[in-house]
Amino acid sequence: MMSWLPENVSTYGGEVDFLFYLIYYITGATFLLVTVTMLTFLIVYRRREGRRATYSHGNTTLEIIWTIVPAIILVVLSFMSQASWARIKGHAPPGDVEVQVTSKQFNWEMTYPGPDGKFGTGDDVTLENQLHVPVGKVVRVHLRSKDVIHSFFLPNLRLKQDTVPGREIPAWFQATRAGKYEIPCAELCGFGHSGMKGWLYVHPADEYEKWVKERWPSS
Amino acid sequence: MYDGAMGPEFYNAVFTMHATIMIFFVVMPILVGCFGNFLIPLMIGARDMAFPVLNMLSFWVGAVSGVVMLAGFFVPGGHAAGGWTSYAPLTAVTQYTGVNWGQNLWIISLIILGISSLMGSINYITTIINMRAPGMTFFRLPLVIWSLFIVAILLLLALPVLTSALAMLLFDRTLGTSFFLPAGGGEPLLWQHLFWFFGHPEVYILILPGMGIASDVLAVFARKPIFGYRAMAYSMIAIAFLSWIVWGHHMFQSGMNPALGTGFMISTMVIAVPSAIKTFNWLGTLWGGSIRFTTPMLHALAFVSMFVIGGLSGIFMASTPVDIFIHDTYFIVAHIHYVVFGGSVFAIFAAISYWFPKLFGRMMNEPLGKIHFWLTFLAFNGTFFPMHILGVGGHMRRIYNPLQYEFLQPLQPINVFITVSALVLGAAQLVLVVNFFWSLFAGRKAERNPWQANTLEWTAPSPPPHGNWGDTLPVVYGGPYEYSPPGVSEDYLPQTQSRVPHLAAAH
């Protein structure tokens, strides 16, 4: 099952995958424990002539054990998850690159602030469905929506964040490997939801420089 | 664009109506409406529900709601296509989906259904509190009645929230209000808060009766008292309370403050504890039993094992960082189907085959029942287990054509396998239909208590006449799960029999 996860190219993706594997092993072990116990009971305690079922109403010690043990495991999981959650969604590090991503039926509009680093000025450039970023840099994404709720999904970067009309929602990622990755919309947004996708281009440093020079030749 | 027989607009309407109909017009009416009305009076020792006229009104209002919902298929623009969760603003403005009256009828139908549910739940609560037979204390109630009691309270408190939200959505669509529309100062996330404040208790409304049914069936066919009866009742009460403070786990990636996400993660992790308690007590019930593998028992065992998978997969999305990746993927679809099909629907199958003799006075055919069980069990797992793998691969849900995405292409053989399994799963249900109608007319005549069970419904004739019992109502002397008690020659002791002989003789 683990091999089905898409390749991770994000700095924090390893934390997400670690928690995924951890829960996978814990739940997998629990599932095996319960299933093997159940099948054993079904075989051993199947109806046989001359044997009467045990008359028992329960056992308080067992009740306490199987209440407290899962509770401890689950609370520990919560605290382990909390650290990563705060890092990914809570406090974003300062961005090396800033991009505005605006969703609309059925496209992603990526707006780059240009050399002045400010949005809403004359050197802004908007590209449809193309997100160009440098590898190894913190990218801050300002998510907006023009019509309905969409969801900005970067499977390889372990990032998903809904875009909500009327709000600007911050998100961030830092890619560890250059390449071209898909950006599907993950929230039902109408008849064109399927197929609403863009591309994330993670460039090596020199290639990114070249792309910036081509885009803003005057600077 | 993929050139299939079904266009993307229709596909969106199909999955929207699949969930809407299955949740509101199949699982709820069968588990809560049908079995609730049948079992509550019979199992607490009452002649009827507290308010028979209200009950009839609830039924007919519910029927009107169903007609309005079906009418949506025939209006121009097609039926609602915004998902069963109906997220605004997609559903608040006609242009966003192109669906006008389909969406309006969807909303109106569910508002009407809310009224029906309100009348039903008041009736259930009143009946269980006031109409129990002499000696039937709360802690002598069968767990299925406990579950229906708790469900009625959840329905009473949760459905009106949905009804209000639906009214607001309808006003946004037709009267120009802006509850959920940012252009007019509204807030799209308000819809999600209201919807899931209803929606999460709703999930427990769907699964709790199944837990009750499984408990009763397991005890009867293991010939053992339920293990930890009070822990079973208290854990259902705990689920009912906690179900009000977990709704935010549907909204981790919605743009809601991430700090709130942490709070909802902890409450969500905690609600897994009562479910774990129930699972271990079901295992405890099997321990030391004398297990009979009848059709109802097979379905109840499937309920337990499938609910375990559905419960464990829930822990993945409870963890906020893991949810970032699997939210809105097929992992969620797998989870909900392991709970609502693996849980609720297997419980429905268990309930139909277990109470069929009481409902209709005839036994269902066992070989057909077992064929139906095995086909369903295998095809169910073939359909829904691979969805976990799709979800882990990042496969989004509600996608008309996954081949439009490069990273989903390698997963396509799994999609094909799922489709074939789903067709087998659907076809397998024909066996149940055949068995149901064949048994209805030609099944072996059932005696009063064919399963040798303890609860009160088995002391009434099969099928029970109007008023359920003759001149005298049953009197209760003991708990519902006294199986294989010492000092009794049979391996069961009906609730109407006292272990002290002279007490029983006095009545």
XYZ file of C-alpha atoms in Angstrom:
726
model
C 0.000 0.000 0.000
C 2.841 2.360 0.883
C 4.381 2.166 -2.540
C 1.210 3.750 -3.908
C 1.997 7.155 -2.419
C 3.179 9.513 -5.187
C 6.834 10.516 -5.066
C 7.410 13.105 -2.344
C 9.349 16.220 -3.408
C 8.478 18.472 -0.481
C 10.488 19.410 2.600
C 7.588 18.680 4.938
C 6.181 15.801 2.869
C 8.386 13.385 4.791
C 6.576 14.318 8.009
C 3.190 13.648 6.418
C 4.418 10.320 5.064
C 5.978 9.380 8.414
C 2.652 9.929 10.197
C 0.887 8.040 7.433
C 3.190 5.024 7.858
C 2.977 5.225 11.646
C -0.842 5.127 11.580
C -0.678 2.454 8.884
C 1.392 0.171 11.123
C -0.676 0.887 14.244
C -4.015 0.326 12.512
C -2.637 -2.615 10.546
C -1.502 -4.316 13.745
C -4.862 -3.574 15.403
C -6.719 -4.972 12.418
C -4.661 -8.175 12.467
C -5.110 -8.524 16.231
C -8.899 -8.114 16.033
C -9.315 -10.294 12.929
C -7.122 -13.149 14.126
C -8.835 -13.080 17.549
C -12.243 -13.080 15.907
C -11.461 -15.924 13.497
C -9.921 -17.951 16.337
C -13.040 -17.487 18.462
C -15.287 -18.365 15.528
C -13.430 -21.661 15.024
C -12.801 -22.611 18.645
C -16.233 -21.612 19.927
C -18.355 -22.871 17.026
C -21.395 -24.844 18.091
C -20.595 -28.385 19.148
C -22.878 -31.016 20.683
C -22.748 -31.240 24.439
C -20.883 -27.985 25.044
C -22.671 -25.041 26.615
C -21.613 -21.418 26.157
C -19.788 -19.742 29.046
C -22.152 -17.621 31.133
C -20.260 -14.338 31.560
C -21.413 -10.733 31.649
C -18.010 -9.144 31.197
C -14.883 -8.202 33.007
C -14.208 -4.779 34.492
C -10.404 -5.069 34.328
C -10.572 -5.828 30.610
C -12.960 -2.900 30.061
C -10.519 -0.541 31.750
C -7.553 -1.864 29.766
C -9.236 -1.640 26.384
C -10.500 1.839 27.151
C -7.208 3.270 28.378
C -4.787 1.687 25.894
C -6.525 3.003 22.733
C -7.062 6.374 24.452
C -3.331 6.720 25.172
C -2.339 5.695 21.635
C -4.809 8.147 20.099
C -3.807 11.066 22.299
C -0.118 10.445 21.565
C -0.944 10.360 17.841
C -2.728 13.704 18.234
C 0.301 15.323 19.822
C 2.668 13.879 17.218
C 0.390 15.156 14.460
C 0.040 18.577 16.034
C 3.735 19.471 15.588
C 3.672 18.778 11.844
C 0.290 20.415 11.390
C 1.523 23.624 13.011
C 4.618 23.601 10.790
C 2.695 23.009 7.566
C -0.466 25.029 8.070
C 0.169 27.133 11.140
C 3.243 29.322 10.831
C 4.631 29.600 7.345
C 8.305 30.594 7.068
C 9.029 33.867 5.202
C 8.647 33.284 1.469
C 11.539 33.533 -0.986
C 9.011 33.591 -3.787
C 5.426 34.852 -3.605
C 2.634 33.816 -5.970
C -1.066 34.532 -6.051
C -3.147 31.588 -7.190
C -6.724 32.413 -8.102
C -9.132 29.624 -8.955
C -12.090 29.944 -11.245
C -14.300 27.532 -13.139
C -12.178 25.673 -14.436
C -8.684 27.111 -14.341
C -5.886 28.169 -12.076
C -4.625 31.735 -12.591
C -1.086 32.163 -11.321
C -0.100 35.779 -10.718
C 3.585 36.664 -10.242
C 4.475 39.992 -8.608
C 7.414 40.692 -10.917
C 10.703 42.332 -9.970
C 9.131 44.855 -7.548
C 7.836 41.987 -5.436
C 4.422 43.647 -5.060
C 1.062 42.456 -6.285
C -1.264 44.866 -8.031
C 1.449 46.775 -9.864
C 2.138 47.107 -13.585
C 4.814 44.417 -13.765
C 2.526 41.640 -12.503
C 2.242 38.714 -14.862
C -0.663 36.249 -14.856
C -0.313 32.833 -16.465
C -3.024 30.230 -16.774
C -2.322 26.869 -15.154
C 1.446 27.376 -14.980
C 3.201 27.712 -11.661
C 6.951 28.315 -12.059
C 9.059 28.106 -8.917
C 12.722 27.581 -8.082
C 13.832 24.373 -6.388
C 14.826 24.557 -2.728
C 13.146 27.926 -2.074
C 10.175 28.637 0.157
C 7.198 29.450 -2.024
C 4.301 31.309 -0.451
C 1.007 30.915 -2.243
C -1.867 33.322 -1.681
C -5.002 31.411 -2.547
C -8.151 33.134 -3.761
C -11.233 32.132 -5.702
C -13.391 34.028 -8.145
C -16.532 31.893 -8.041
C -16.931 28.678 -6.051
C -14.757 26.682 -3.672
C -11.893 24.833 -5.341
C -9.009 22.956 -3.766
C -5.368 23.564 -4.609
C -3.796 20.098 -4.560
C -0.122 19.308 -5.051
C 0.020 15.516 -4.585
C 3.810 15.342 -4.849
C 4.292 18.164 -2.356
C 1.736 16.818 0.144
C -0.160 20.089 0.050
C -3.875 20.573 -0.219
C -5.734 23.768 0.591
C -9.242 24.828 -0.382
C -9.672 28.202 -2.048
C -12.699 30.121 -0.792
C -14.299 33.106 -2.544
C -14.101 36.181 -0.342
C -10.992 34.977 1.475
C -7.278 34.965 0.913
C -5.757 31.820 2.359
C -1.988 31.451 2.700
C -0.140 28.223 1.967
C 3.506 27.350 1.418
C 5.814 24.664 0.157
C 9.472 24.101 -0.570
C 10.256 21.683 -3.388
C 13.296 19.454 -3.048
C 13.547 18.239 -6.618
C 13.173 19.914 -9.993
C 10.490 18.572 -12.289
C 6.978 18.992 -13.624
C 4.082 18.082 -11.321
C 0.310 18.157 -11.753
C -1.976 20.547 -9.846
C -5.460 19.039 -9.843
C -8.492 20.691 -8.272
C -9.623 18.448 -5.413
C -12.981 20.006 -4.530
C -16.067 19.508 -6.688
C -16.483 22.824 -8.521
C -18.976 22.117 -11.322
C -19.257 20.142 -14.555
C -15.666 20.925 -15.555
C -14.193 19.872 -12.218
C -12.680 16.788 -13.778
C -9.845 18.048 -15.917
C -9.321 21.296 -14.006
C -5.598 21.125 -13.556
C -2.430 23.088 -13.870
C 1.260 22.297 -13.853
C 3.877 23.074 -11.284
C 7.293 23.623 -12.862
C 10.046 23.296 -10.303
C 13.156 24.744 -11.961
C 16.800 24.359 -10.980
C 18.257 27.729 -9.896
C 19.869 28.625 -13.249
C 16.833 27.573 -15.267
C 14.596 29.662 -12.977
C 16.839 32.704 -13.515
C 16.520 32.182 -17.237
C 12.717 31.943 -16.974
C 12.556 35.196 -14.958
C 14.790 36.962 -17.520
C 12.567 35.849 -20.390
C 9.427 36.910 -18.567
C 10.666 40.312 -17.394
C 13.362 41.245 -19.946
C 13.537 44.908 -18.886
C 14.691 44.198 -15.352
C -12.807 15.314 -23.075
C -13.590 11.630 -22.715
C -16.436 10.636 -24.954
C -18.511 8.416 -22.698
C -22.202 7.544 -22.782
C -22.684 9.779 -19.752
C -21.671 13.441 -19.786
C -19.896 15.135 -16.868
C -23.036 17.079 -15.839
C -25.020 13.859 -15.561
C -22.149 12.112 -13.786
C -22.145 14.856 -11.124
C -25.911 14.478 -10.706
C -25.555 10.693 -10.429
C -23.061 10.675 -7.559
C -24.963 13.487 -5.844
C -28.214 11.530 -5.982
C -26.516 8.217 -5.136
C -25.399 9.571 -1.768
C -28.565 11.578 -1.135
C -30.891 8.669 -1.826
C -28.787 6.055 -0.027
C -28.412 8.155 3.123
C -31.791 9.875 3.396
C -34.085 7.453 1.579
C -32.551 4.009 2.104
C -30.420 3.634 5.226
C -32.290 6.094 7.476
C -35.835 4.975 6.561
C -34.975 1.269 6.829
C -32.869 1.322 10.000
C -34.582 4.113 11.893
C -38.001 4.391 10.281
C -38.875 0.791 9.535
C -37.043 -1.187 12.197
C -37.501 1.603 14.766
C -41.270 1.563 14.405
C -41.462 -2.194 14.323
C -39.040 -3.021 17.109
C -39.518 -0.292 19.696
C -43.065 -1.237 20.827
C -42.370 -4.955 20.474
C -39.107 -4.923 22.387
C -40.158 -2.633 25.235
C -43.517 -4.384 25.673
C -45.888 -1.684 24.395
C -48.944 -2.089 22.197
C -48.003 0.760 19.859
C -45.938 3.928 19.632
C -46.918 6.769 21.954
C -48.445 8.937 19.204
C -49.796 6.729 16.395
C -51.275 9.638 14.430
C -48.028 11.605 14.595
C -46.303 8.460 13.447
C -48.580 8.187 10.426
C -48.017 11.871 9.636
C -44.271 11.363 9.868
C -44.520 8.472 7.397
C -46.661 10.306 4.847
C -44.652 13.521 5.078
C -41.570 11.391 4.473
C -43.269 9.852 1.428
C -44.007 13.331 0.028
C -40.356 14.213 0.532
C -39.355 11.130 -1.472
C -41.698 12.084 -4.321
C -40.296 15.630 -4.423
C -36.746 14.221 -4.483
C -37.571 11.855 -7.357
C -39.326 14.650 -9.253
C -35.951 16.368 -9.514
C -34.880 13.798 -12.102
C -37.509 15.058 -14.532
C -37.020 18.835 -14.471
C -35.076 20.752 -17.146
C -31.409 21.123 -16.233
C -31.372 17.771 -14.460
C -31.093 16.910 -10.805
C -28.856 18.507 -8.171
C -25.190 18.110 -9.122
C -23.343 19.770 -6.259
C -22.603 16.635 -4.222
C -24.660 15.395 -1.267
C -22.719 17.875 0.881
C -24.017 20.632 -1.400
C -21.212 23.109 -0.703
C -22.154 26.755 -1.224
C -21.563 28.854 -3.271
C -21.528 26.090 -5.927
C -25.090 25.195 -4.988
C -26.210 28.726 -4.089
C -26.080 30.186 -7.594
C -27.697 28.454 -10.553
C -25.025 29.463 -13.079
C -22.283 27.602 -11.198
C -23.811 24.187 -11.879
C -26.401 24.977 -14.520
C -28.944 23.216 -12.321
C -31.941 25.270 -11.281
C -35.054 23.365 -10.233
C -33.155 20.167 -9.577
C -31.234 21.886 -6.800
C -34.358 23.667 -5.495
C -36.299 20.411 -5.305
C -33.350 18.733 -3.597
C -33.439 21.426 -0.905
C -37.234 21.426 -0.559
C -37.341 17.629 -0.319
C -34.814 17.558 2.508
C -36.620 20.345 4.368
C -39.809 18.257 4.208
C -37.847 15.191 5.322
C -36.560 17.189 8.293
C -40.141 17.786 9.406
C -40.919 14.082 9.032
C -37.845 13.161 11.042
C -38.717 15.635 13.789
C -42.155 14.070 14.263
C -40.660 10.592 14.268
C -37.930 11.343 16.763
C -40.275 12.982 19.288
C -42.431 9.883 19.064
C -39.512 7.483 19.555
C -38.168 9.323 22.585
C -41.592 9.586 24.236
C -42.375 5.936 23.585
C -39.128 4.614 25.020
C -39.309 6.812 28.105
C -43.002 6.288 28.909
C -44.274 3.041 27.466
C -41.874 0.400 28.758
C -43.572 -2.713 30.167
C -43.565 -3.325 33.948
C -40.076 -4.396 34.945
C -38.436 -3.060 31.761
C -35.884 -0.716 33.314
C -33.480 1.216 31.095
C -30.716 -1.244 31.857
C -32.913 -4.152 30.803
C -33.481 -2.634 27.364
C -31.980 -4.525 24.438
C -29.015 -2.609 22.979
C -30.865 -2.114 19.703
C -33.473 -0.089 21.637
C -30.712 1.851 23.390
C -29.241 2.657 19.987
C -32.599 3.785 18.554
C -33.240 5.908 21.647
C -29.899 7.686 21.264
C -30.417 8.045 17.517
C -33.816 9.664 18.099
C -32.188 12.248 20.379
C -29.490 12.930 17.760
C -32.164 13.275 15.059
C -34.199 15.632 17.197
C -31.215 17.935 17.721
C -29.286 17.562 14.433
C -31.890 17.585 11.666
C -33.293 21.053 12.501
C -29.784 22.486 11.971
C -29.758 21.024 8.463
C -33.320 22.231 7.873
C -32.346 25.794 8.835
C -29.226 25.726 6.683
C -31.261 24.397 3.739
C -33.794 27.204 4.179
C -30.949 29.743 4.110
C -29.559 28.104 0.960
C -32.980 28.216 -0.683
C -33.312 31.934 0.228
C -29.887 32.596 -1.303
C -31.036 30.856 -4.471
C -34.491 32.358 -4.795
C -34.936 35.465 -2.627
C -31.619 37.244 -3.148
C -30.213 36.806 0.351
C -26.460 36.309 0.838
C -25.952 33.952 3.743
C -23.304 32.000 1.869
C -22.412 34.405 -0.935
C -19.328 36.566 -0.360
C -20.457 39.173 -2.921
C -23.279 40.142 -0.588
C -21.186 39.845 2.577
C -21.953 36.174 3.196
C -19.586 33.417 4.242
C -19.210 30.171 2.248
C -17.665 28.370 5.212
C -20.828 29.006 7.257
C -22.590 26.411 5.096
C -19.903 23.852 5.883
C -20.091 24.551 9.609
C -23.873 24.172 9.635
C -23.891 21.192 7.305
C -21.282 19.218 9.248
C -22.734 20.208 12.610
C -25.652 18.163 11.346
C -23.552 15.865 9.194
C -21.344 14.311 11.771
C -24.098 13.305 14.189
C -25.800 12.060 11.020
C -22.992 9.578 10.425
C -23.619 8.173 13.896
C -27.367 8.182 13.209
C -26.523 5.806 10.363
C -24.181 3.527 12.312
C -25.612 3.384 15.871
C -28.692 1.278 14.987
C -26.318 -1.099 13.210
C -24.269 -1.396 16.387
C -27.429 -2.194 18.325
C -28.593 -4.786 15.797
C -25.172 -6.450 15.671
C -25.075 -6.639 19.483
C -28.453 -8.372 19.661
C -27.732 -10.802 16.836
C -24.250 -11.704 18.143
C -25.602 -12.515 21.615
C -28.432 -14.671 20.262
C -26.249 -16.752 17.954
C -23.266 -16.985 20.278
C -25.777 -18.092 22.956
C -23.983 -15.781 25.371
C -24.843 -12.672 27.381
C -23.483 -9.563 25.680
C -20.032 -8.863 27.056
C -20.009 -5.615 29.067
C -23.657 -4.579 28.587
C -23.247 -1.339 30.522
C -19.989 -0.481 28.721
C -21.910 -1.005 25.455
C -24.700 1.369 26.530
C -22.339 3.974 27.987
C -20.082 3.923 24.918
C -23.087 4.694 22.705
C -23.990 7.596 25.016
C -20.366 8.791 24.811
C -20.477 8.619 21.003
C -23.699 10.657 21.049
C -22.112 13.418 23.133
C -18.786 13.472 21.299
C -20.471 13.448 17.878
C -21.381 17.129 18.471
C -17.798 18.332 18.741
C -16.048 16.591 15.858
C -17.655 18.233 12.822
C -14.577 20.342 12.053
C -12.605 17.288 10.936
C -14.462 17.560 7.634
C -13.033 21.080 7.314
C -9.322 20.693 8.100
C -8.372 21.892 4.606
C -11.308 24.278 4.158
C -9.552 27.464 5.199
C -10.840 27.236 8.756
C -8.274 28.454 11.308
C -5.625 25.697 11.641
C -5.702 26.067 15.436
C -9.332 24.913 15.358
C -8.159 21.946 13.313
C -6.023 20.820 16.237
C -8.981 20.930 18.617
C -11.140 18.939 16.238
C -8.332 16.423 15.698
C -8.186 15.661 19.414
C -11.967 15.282 19.772
C -11.996 13.074 16.680
C -9.244 10.838 18.034
C -11.168 10.569 21.308
C -14.419 9.495 19.628
C -12.559 6.435 18.327
C -12.272 5.184 21.907
C -15.956 4.263 22.457
C -15.953 2.528 19.066
C -12.898 0.523 20.157
C -14.670 -0.388 23.411
C -17.635 -1.694 21.432
C -15.426 -3.768 19.124
C -13.583 -5.428 21.996
C -16.882 -6.175 23.741
C -18.215 -7.833 20.586
C -15.114 -10.026 20.578
C -15.730 -10.705 24.264
C -19.269 -11.781 23.394
C -17.933 -14.343 20.905
C -15.402 -15.659 23.434
C -16.628 -18.875 25.038
C -19.807 -18.904 22.961
C -21.571 -21.689 21.143
C -21.657 -19.976 17.801
C -24.316 -20.727 15.165
C -23.471 -19.495 11.670
C -26.934 -18.503 10.506
C -27.446 -15.853 7.820
C -28.184 -13.072 10.346
C -25.080 -14.058 12.312
C -22.869 -13.961 9.206
C -24.097 -10.450 8.429
C -23.563 -9.346 12.032
C -20.014 -10.744 12.002
C -19.378 -8.932 8.712
C -20.689 -5.780 10.363
C -18.105 -6.072 13.143
C -15.128 -6.817 10.906
C -16.003 -4.230 8.254
C -16.739 -1.615 10.899
C -13.259 -2.290 12.285
C -11.739 -1.410 8.908
C -13.957 1.659 8.571
C -13.101 2.782 12.086
C -9.368 2.273 11.699
C -9.228 4.085 8.356
C -10.892 7.029 10.120
C -7.775 7.483 12.251
C -5.811 8.401 9.123
C -7.948 11.415 8.367
C -8.279 12.348 12.020
C -4.554 13.112 11.924
C -4.510 16.632 10.429
C -1.205 16.303 8.496
C -2.213 12.957 6.944
C -5.594 14.461 6.091
C -3.839 17.133 4.024
C -2.983 14.408 1.552
C -5.978 12.059 1.706
C -8.738 14.657 2.092
C -11.102 14.645 -0.911
C -9.500 11.477 -2.294
C -10.914 7.980 -2.722
C -9.543 7.136 0.718
C -12.526 9.065 2.094
C -14.885 7.240 -0.254
C -13.473 3.909 0.960
C -13.863 4.979 4.598
C -17.473 6.127 4.315
C -18.461 2.953 2.469
C -16.788 0.683 5.022
C -18.831 2.460 7.686
C -22.140 2.920 5.883
C -22.153 -0.174 3.642
C -19.838 -2.458 5.632
C -21.528 -1.204 8.781
C -25.095 0.019 8.296
C -26.057 -2.019 5.221
C -24.713 -5.323 6.583
C -26.684 -4.497 9.744
C -29.782 -4.011 7.586
C -29.183 -7.449 6.011
C -28.719 -8.949 9.479
C -31.905 -7.271 10.696
C -33.983 -8.370 7.692
C -32.965 -12.012 7.986
C -33.181 -12.024 11.796
C -36.600 -10.372 12.196
C -38.148 -11.663 8.944
C -39.973 -14.475 10.819
C -41.437 -11.933 13.243
C -42.300 -9.471 10.471
C -44.019 -11.939 8.155
C -44.480 -15.204 10.046
C -42.236 -17.140 7.684
C -38.567 -18.090 7.652
C -36.191 -16.867 4.957
C -34.386 -19.450 2.874
C -31.018 -20.210 4.504
C -29.016 -21.457 1.463
C -30.117 -18.422 -0.568
C -29.306 -16.210 2.404
C -25.788 -17.611 2.602
C -25.220 -17.278 -1.142
C -26.323 -13.649 -0.896
C -24.048 -13.070 2.081
C -20.887 -14.495 0.511
C -21.408 -12.826 -2.852
C -22.070 -9.500 -1.143
C -19.176 -9.831 1.289
C -16.629 -10.650 -1.431
C -17.921 -8.127 -3.976
C -18.161 -5.433 -1.290
C -14.500 -5.822 -0.400
C -13.555 -6.035 -4.073
C -15.355 -2.763 -4.669
C -14.315 -0.687 -1.703
C -10.983 -1.990 -0.444
C -9.033 -0.950 -3.574
C -10.386 2.579 -3.081
C -7.960 2.928 -0.169
C -5.128 2.320 -2.624
C -6.554 4.828 -5.109
C -6.776 7.395 -2.313
C -3.206 6.784 -1.220
C -2.244 7.271 -4.856
C -3.838 10.725 -4.640
C -6.908 9.876 -6.761
C -9.425 12.674 -6.195
C -13.061 11.785 -5.601
C -15.906 13.021 -7.824
C -13.680 12.895 -10.908
C -15.508 12.208 -14.148
C -12.460 11.023 -16.039
C -9.244 10.133 -14.159
C -7.429 9.619 -17.476
C -7.219 13.398 -17.768
C -4.445 13.281 -15.167
C -1.011 11.857 -15.869
C -0.335 10.842 -12.277
C -3.589 8.824 -12.162
C -3.016 6.823 -15.348
C -1.160 3.954 -13.618
C -4.126 3.555 -11.238
C -6.653 2.942 -14.017
C -6.618 -0.903 -13.798
C -7.766 -0.533 -10.172
C -10.678 1.625 -11.328
C -11.653 -1.057 -13.830
C -11.451 -3.776 -11.161
C -13.670 -1.660 -8.869
C -16.249 -1.222 -11.620
C -16.469 -4.965 -12.251
C -16.735 -5.690 -8.509
C -19.456 -3.063 -8.150
C -21.488 -4.690 -10.921
C -21.187 -8.059 -9.159
C -22.151 -6.382 -5.872
C -25.265 -4.932 -7.463
C -26.212 -8.205 -9.132
C -25.759 -10.089 -5.853
C -28.611 -8.066 -4.369
C -30.996 -9.813 -6.762
C -30.475 -12.941 -4.660
C -31.787 -11.043 -1.640
C -34.773 -9.742 -3.595
C -35.624 -13.253 -4.822
C -35.190 -14.718 -1.341
C -37.307 -11.964 0.221
C -40.299 -12.411 -2.056
C -40.022 -16.174 -2.339
C -39.915 -16.482 1.458
C -42.755 -14.024 1.863
C -45.104 -16.412 0.079
C -43.484 -19.831 0.223
C -41.105 -19.715 3.191
C -41.439 -22.269 5.994
C -43.962 -21.103 8.604
C -42.175 -19.554 11.569
C -43.038 -20.369 15.135
C -43.219 -17.664 17.765
C -39.540 -17.823 18.770
C -37.550 -19.567 16.017
C -34.138 -18.329 17.205
C -34.800 -19.125 20.878
C -34.163 -15.514 21.796
C -34.925 -13.699 25.042
C -36.285 -10.332 24.029
C -39.985 -9.475 24.207
C -40.824 -9.427 20.491
C -40.403 -13.214 20.432
C -43.241 -13.667 22.965
C -45.706 -12.095 20.516
C -47.298 -14.115 17.697
C -45.518 -14.095 14.284
C -46.531 -11.751 12.724
C -47.740 -9.733 15.715
C -51.422 -8.726 15.558
C -52.620 -5.170 16.074
C -51.711 -4.333 19.677
C -48.900 -6.894 19.575
C -50.070 -9.091 22.461
C -53.464 -10.487 23.494
C -55.168 -9.427 26.707
C -52.101 -9.116 28.927
C -48.895 -7.252 28.259
C -45.616 -8.968 29.073
C -43.954 -8.391 32.439
C -40.174 -8.243 32.531
C -38.058 -10.077 35.110
C -34.562 -9.896 33.740
C -32.068 -8.585 31.242
C -32.256 -9.203 27.488
C -29.124 -11.325 27.156
C -29.537 -14.176 29.655
C -28.198 -16.911 27.389
C -26.873 -20.216 28.726
C -27.590 -19.255 32.348
C -26.753 -21.829 35.023
C -29.679 -23.654 36.641
C -31.839 -23.497 33.508
C -32.082 -26.513 31.230
C -32.491 -24.510 27.996
C -29.702 -22.215 26.889
C -31.873 -19.090 27.100
C -34.114 -17.344 29.603
C -36.739 -15.013 28.088
C -37.130 -11.629 29.731
C -40.664 -12.620 30.745
C -39.463 -15.567 32.817
C -38.158 -15.254 36.311
C -35.378 -17.448 37.524
C -37.342 -17.640 40.780
C -40.304 -19.873 39.818
C -42.993 -18.543 42.211
C -42.598 -14.973 40.913
C -43.412 -16.034 37.394
C -46.323 -18.143 38.589
C -47.893 -15.110 40.257
C -48.622 -13.608 36.865
